[in-house]
C-alpha positions as a printed Julia matrix, in Angstrom:
257×3 Matrix{Float64}:
  85.92    5.18  138.01
  86.1     7.04  134.74
  88.47    9.91  134.33
  87.84   12.83  131.96
  89.64   12.45  128.71
  92.31   15.0   127.96
  92.62   16.36  124.45
  95.53   14.96  122.57
  98.3    17.45  121.84
 100.08   17.38  118.49
 103.56   15.99  118.42
 104.96   19.03  116.67
 104.16   22.62  117.6
 102.33   24.87  115.22
 104.63   27.07  113.13
 104.52   30.77  113.83
 103.55   32.65  110.69
 104.4    36.3   110.17
 101.2    37.81  108.82
 102.45   40.87  106.93
 100.5    42.3   104.04
 101.88   43.09  100.62
 101.77   46.83  101.27
 103.79   46.42  104.46
 106.45   44.35  102.71
 106.59   46.91   99.91
 107.1    49.7   102.45
 109.85   47.76  104.24
 111.77   47.0   101.06
 111.39   50.61   99.91
 113.08   51.75  103.14
 115.81   49.13  102.71
 116.38   50.21   99.11
 116.63   53.86  100.13
 119.09   53.14  102.93
 121.32   51.02  100.69
 121.36   53.64   97.94
 122.25   56.4   100.41
 125.01   54.26  101.92
 126.44   53.58   98.47
 126.26   57.26   97.55
 128.05   58.32  100.74
 130.76   55.69  100.24
 131.42   56.64   96.61
 131.22   60.44   96.88
 133.29   60.53  100.1
 135.79   57.87   99.04
 138.95   60.08   99.25
 138.09   61.2   102.77
 137.2    57.68  103.89
 140.45   56.24  102.51
 142.47   58.98  104.19
 140.75   58.35  107.52
 141.38   54.62  107.17
 145.08   55.23  106.49
 145.61   57.83  109.23
 144.22   57.23  112.72
 145.21   60.71  113.96
 143.77   63.11  111.37
 144.14   66.12  113.67
 147.89   65.96  113.04
 147.28   66.96  109.4
 144.57   69.65  109.66
 145.17   71.26  106.26
 145.06   67.98  104.34
 141.93   66.68  106.03
 140.37   70.13  105.93
 140.64   70.15  102.16
 139.23   66.63  101.94
 136.3    67.63  104.16
 135.19   70.12  101.5
 133.82   67.15   99.55
 131.38   66.34  102.37
 129.14   69.26  101.37
 128.32   68.05   97.84
 127.92   64.52   99.2
 125.35   65.67  101.75
 123.53   67.78   99.17
 123.3    64.81   96.8
 121.99   62.53   99.55
 119.37   65.08  100.63
 118.32   65.62   97.01
 117.88   61.86   96.6
 115.84   61.61   99.8
 113.61   64.38   98.51
 113.28   62.44   95.26
 112.13   59.36   97.18
 109.18   61.36   98.5
 107.74   61.07   94.97
 109.28   57.73   93.99
 110.03   55.44   96.93
 112.39   53.31   94.84
 114.18   56.0    92.9
 117.21   54.54   91.08
 120.73   55.05   92.34
 121.51   57.03   89.19
 119.32   59.86   90.54
 121.7    60.31   93.46
 124.76   60.65   91.25
 122.91   62.94   88.84
 122.04   65.15   91.81
 125.68   65.07   92.91
 126.83   66.29   89.52
 124.11   68.95   89.31
 124.62   70.34   92.83
 128.38   69.96   93.14
 129.44   73.56   92.44
 126.68   75.22   94.45
 127.11   72.82   97.37
 130.86   73.38   97.4
 130.4    77.16   97.44
 127.86   76.91  100.25
 129.84   74.41  102.33
 133.24   76.1   102.11
 132.46   79.16  104.33
 131.34   76.9   107.17
 134.45   74.73  106.84
 136.65   77.85  106.94
 134.81   79.14  110.02
 135.26   75.78  111.76
 138.97   75.76  110.82
 139.54   79.26  112.2
 137.66   78.56  115.44
 139.41   75.19  115.93
 142.82   76.79  115.28
 142.15   79.51  117.84
 140.93   76.93  120.32
 144.08   74.83  119.88
 146.4    77.86  120.02
 144.81   79.29  123.17
 144.42   75.94  124.91
 145.83   76.0   128.44
 145.99   79.79  128.74
 143.73   82.06  130.76
 142.33   83.62  127.6
 141.71   80.18  126.16
 139.68   79.15  129.21
 137.51   82.22  128.79
 137.02   81.82  125.04
 136.73   78.02  124.88
 132.92   77.92  125.37
 132.39   80.6   122.74
 134.65   78.9   120.2
 132.98   75.55  120.85
 129.56   77.08  120.21
 130.87   78.65  116.99
 132.16   75.28  115.78
 128.88   73.49  116.56
 126.81   76.28  115.02
 128.9    76.31  111.85
 128.68   72.54  111.49
 124.92   72.47  112.03
 124.37   75.44  109.72
 126.39   73.78  106.97
 124.23   70.65  107.13
 121.03   72.72  107.08
 122.31   74.77  104.15
 122.96   71.59  102.15
 119.43   70.39  102.9
 117.98   73.73  101.82
 120.03   73.73   98.63
 118.87   70.23   97.74
 115.23   70.8    98.58
 114.31   72.58   95.35
 117.24   73.55   93.1
 114.89   75.3    90.68
 113.81   77.77   93.35
 117.32   78.16   94.75
 119.63   78.22   91.71
 122.43   80.11   93.46
 124.0    80.16   96.89
 123.6    83.65   98.36
 124.39   85.31  101.65
 120.72   85.05  102.61
 120.85   81.26  102.19
 123.75   80.93  104.61
 122.19   83.33  107.11
 118.89   81.44  106.94
 120.72   78.2   107.75
 122.4    79.84  110.75
 119.1    81.29  111.94
 117.39   77.91  111.62
 120.13   76.25  113.68
 119.77   78.83  116.45
 115.99   78.92  116.41
 115.59   75.12  116.49
 118.7    74.33  118.5
 117.35   71.05  120.0
 117.02   69.6   116.5
 120.46   70.98  115.62
 122.01   69.2   118.61
 120.12   66.01  117.74
 121.51   66.12  114.19
 125.06   66.67  115.41
 124.68   63.83  117.91
 123.43   61.45  115.21
 126.24   62.41  112.86
 128.82   62.02  115.62
 127.55   58.57  116.6
 127.46   57.54  112.93
 131.06   58.6   112.4
 132.12   56.72  115.52
 130.36   53.53  114.4
 131.8    53.74  110.9
 135.26   54.31  112.37
 134.96   51.24  114.6
 133.44   48.93  111.95
 133.94   50.5   108.49
 132.26   47.85  106.32
 129.31   47.13  108.58
 128.94   50.79  109.52
 128.88   52.02  105.92
 126.39   49.3   105.01
 123.87   50.25  107.7
 124.44   53.5   109.56
 124.63   56.49  107.14
 121.31   55.9   105.39
 119.36   55.61  108.65
 121.04   58.59  110.32
 120.88   60.89  107.29
 117.19   60.15  106.8
 116.5    61.45  110.31
 118.84   64.42  109.79
 117.09   65.27  106.53
 113.69   65.28  108.24
 115.0    67.48  111.07
 116.53   69.94  108.59
 113.2    70.16  106.8
 111.46   71.07  110.06
 114.13   73.66  110.84
 113.83   75.29  107.41
 110.04   75.26  107.65
 110.24   77.36  110.82
 112.4    79.88  108.97
 109.87   80.06  106.11
 107.03   80.63  108.58
 109.02   83.4   110.22
 109.79   85.02  106.88
 106.15   84.86  105.79
 105.08   86.51  109.05
 107.69   89.24  108.58
 106.51   89.85  105.02
 102.9    90.04  106.25
 103.77   92.53  108.99
 105.82   94.67  106.63
 103.01   94.65  104.06
 100.46   95.69  106.68
 102.75   98.47  107.91
 103.15   99.8   104.37
  99.4    99.8   103.89
  98.89  101.62  107.17
 101.41  104.28  106.18
  99.66  104.77  102.85
  96.26  105.09  104.55
  97.66  107.65  107.0
  99.14  109.7   104.18
  95.8   109.75  102.44
């Protein structure tokens, strides 16, 4: 009795090939290049703060010293956001563009970042001084909100400053107020940014070398996109206000006639 023949199977299995086009590989390496450049920029521009945090595991014991070092975080963020904006036009912008942006934006970023750092310092000092008292229990939620709002507004202000330095050559009171308004208006994105930054700091603190090599570029790219959406909502609101005010002026003129 004849049995049906079974097809012979090859001795070795067929190799799995990753079919990725040239455009896809180019996009992947562009993202990798951007992340590595941002990580390098954060490590170099924030080197004094990173070294101090590595040497002292309880920075809250030296608030004045670490508060002064934290002033350098503003120019570092502005330079990173300016570089990310540059990559919108050139996906593989050289690392020199980041440091040129740091030098160009340093003074304006420092002036815009300092008020938020001072507000955080005052609120944190009041929170620590009133901790455990009846007044402290009543004011703790308010002071916590002030700290979070100041931190989020500072990040948004650095993104707005780096978006187009030619249109925003100076840091004015309106710039800082717009950053605060954007943080309040789009508070879910503000909380998301703070959460990403907090997780990034925790990962870098636990594994400094691996964290600095991977985390900041990925997190700051998301934060930069969120800040752009928050600022866009402020621009839309301002344009609507200008339109309403213009219509009201025209109506007044027509009534006078």
